């Protein structure tokens, strides 16, 4: 599983980061690069989700209206479970990350999952995850 982040943030991600910083919030910003159309007839669906300590925080699939989410979290240590669940279980992937958030930190988690049924733009060869802490200056 690749963990590189190419630095490209969606407009909504930039907006949510600036809003969280303005309000002094701590939390997780989750951005998913799904290119599968919402009304796709393909049975090859996937769900990209984040959980913490057995508690589901959020998930994005092709029917989700927003592909970028902000989840408010209190400062402290977290054990995050990041996963891409597919219709075929053997192609699902899971990653675990340990992070410690300080006051006003924003954890940026991005995922660009493999989408073999998308013919108009080639997806990555493997799920690409990135997790980095954006600290308040």
Coordinates of C-alpha atoms in Angstrom, one line a residue:
X1 CA 0.0 0.0 0.0
X2 CA 1.4 3.3 -1.1
X3 CA 1.4 6.2 1.4
X4 CA 2.4 9.2 -0.7
X5 CA 0.4 12.4 -0.9
X6 CA 0.8 14.5 -4.0
X7 CA -0.3 17.7 -2.3
X8 CA -3.5 18.3 -4.3
X9 CA -6.4 19.3 -2.0
X10 CA -9.9 19.7 -3.3
X11 CA -11.5 23.1 -2.9
X12 CA -13.8 21.8 -0.1
X13 CA -10.8 20.5 1.8
X14 CA -9.1 23.9 1.7
X15 CA -12.3 25.6 2.8
X16 CA -12.8 23.2 5.7
X17 CA -9.2 23.6 6.8
X18 CA -9.4 27.4 6.9
X19 CA -12.8 27.2 8.7
X20 CA -11.5 24.8 11.3
X21 CA -8.4 27.0 11.9
X22 CA -10.5 30.2 12.1
X23 CA -12.7 28.5 14.8
X24 CA -9.7 26.9 16.6
X25 CA -11.0 23.3 16.1
X26 CA -9.1 20.1 16.4
X27 CA -10.1 17.1 14.2
X28 CA -9.7 14.9 11.2
X29 CA -10.2 15.9 7.6
X30 CA -11.0 13.0 5.3
X31 CA -10.6 13.4 1.5
X32 CA -11.4 10.5 -0.9
X33 CA -10.6 10.5 -4.6
X34 CA -13.4 8.4 -5.9
X35 CA -14.0 8.7 -9.6
X36 CA -16.8 6.2 -9.9
X37 CA -20.0 7.9 -11.0
X38 CA -22.9 7.7 -8.5
X39 CA -25.3 5.9 -10.9
X40 CA -22.7 3.4 -12.1
X41 CA -24.2 0.0 -12.9
X42 CA -20.9 -1.8 -12.1
X43 CA -21.1 -4.4 -9.2
X44 CA -17.5 -3.4 -8.3
X45 CA -18.3 -1.0 -5.5
X46 CA -16.0 0.2 -2.7
X47 CA -16.4 1.9 0.6
X48 CA -13.6 4.0 2.1
X49 CA -13.8 4.4 5.8
X50 CA -12.1 5.6 9.0
X51 CA -12.7 4.1 12.4
X52 CA -11.1 4.8 15.8
X53 CA -10.9 2.2 18.5
X54 CA -13.9 0.3 17.1
X55 CA -15.9 3.5 16.6
X56 CA -16.9 4.3 13.0
X57 CA -16.0 7.9 12.3
X58 CA -17.0 8.3 8.6
X59 CA -17.1 6.6 5.2
X60 CA -17.4 7.5 1.6
X61 CA -18.7 5.5 -1.3
X62 CA -20.0 6.3 -4.8
X63 CA -23.4 7.4 -3.5
X64 CA -21.9 9.9 -1.0
X65 CA -22.8 13.5 -1.7
X66 CA -19.5 14.8 -0.3
X67 CA -16.2 13.2 -0.8
X68 CA -14.6 15.4 1.8
X69 CA -15.6 15.3 5.5
X70 CA -14.4 17.0 8.7
X71 CA -14.8 15.1 12.0
X72 CA -14.2 17.1 15.2
X73 CA -11.9 15.2 17.6
X74 CA -10.5 16.2 21.0
X75 CA -6.8 16.4 21.5
X76 CA -5.0 13.2 22.4
X77 CA -3.8 9.9 21.1
X78 CA -5.8 8.0 18.4
X79 CA -5.5 4.6 16.8
X80 CA -7.1 5.0 13.4
X81 CA -8.2 2.1 11.2
X82 CA -8.3 3.2 7.5
X83 CA -9.8 0.7 5.1
X84 CA -11.1 0.3 1.6
X85 CA -13.9 -2.4 1.6
X86 CA -14.7 -3.8 -1.8
X87 CA -17.4 -6.1 -3.1
X88 CA -14.7 -8.8 -3.3
X89 CA -13.3 -9.2 0.2
X90 CA -9.9 -10.4 -1.0
X91 CA -9.3 -7.0 -2.7
X92 CA -10.1 -5.0 0.5
X93 CA -7.2 -3.2 2.2
X94 CA -6.6 -2.1 5.8
X95 CA -4.1 0.3 7.3
X96 CA -3.6 1.3 11.0
X97 CA -2.1 4.6 12.0
X98 CA -1.2 5.8 15.5
X99 CA -1.4 9.6 15.9
X100 CA -1.4 12.2 18.7
X101 CA -3.3 15.4 18.1
X102 CA -2.5 18.5 20.0
X103 CA -4.9 21.5 20.4
X104 CA -5.9 23.0 17.0
X105 CA -4.2 20.2 15.0
X106 CA -5.9 18.9 11.9
X107 CA -5.2 15.4 10.8
X108 CA -5.4 15.3 7.0
X109 CA -6.2 11.7 5.7
X110 CA -6.5 11.2 1.9
X111 CA -7.2 8.1 0.0
X112 CA -7.1 7.4 -3.8
X113 CA -8.5 3.9 -4.1
X114 CA -8.0 1.5 -7.0
X115 CA -11.1 1.7 -9.2
X116 CA -10.8 -0.9 -12.0
X117 CA -14.3 -0.2 -13.4
X118 CA -13.5 3.4 -14.3
X119 CA -12.5 3.5 -18.0
X120 CA -12.2 7.2 -18.6
X121 CA -9.3 7.9 -16.2
X122 CA -6.8 5.3 -15.1
X123 CA -6.7 5.0 -11.3
X124 CA -3.6 4.0 -9.3
X125 CA -2.3 0.5 -9.3
X126 CA -2.7 0.2 -5.5
X127 CA -4.7 2.1 -2.9
X128 CA -2.9 5.3 -2.1
X129 CA -3.2 6.6 1.5
X130 CA -1.7 9.7 3.2
X131 CA -2.0 10.8 6.8
X132 CA -0.3 14.0 8.0
X133 CA -0.9 16.5 10.8
X134 CA -1.4 20.1 9.8
X135 CA -0.4 22.2 12.8
X136 CA -1.7 25.6 13.7
X137 CA 1.0 28.3 13.3

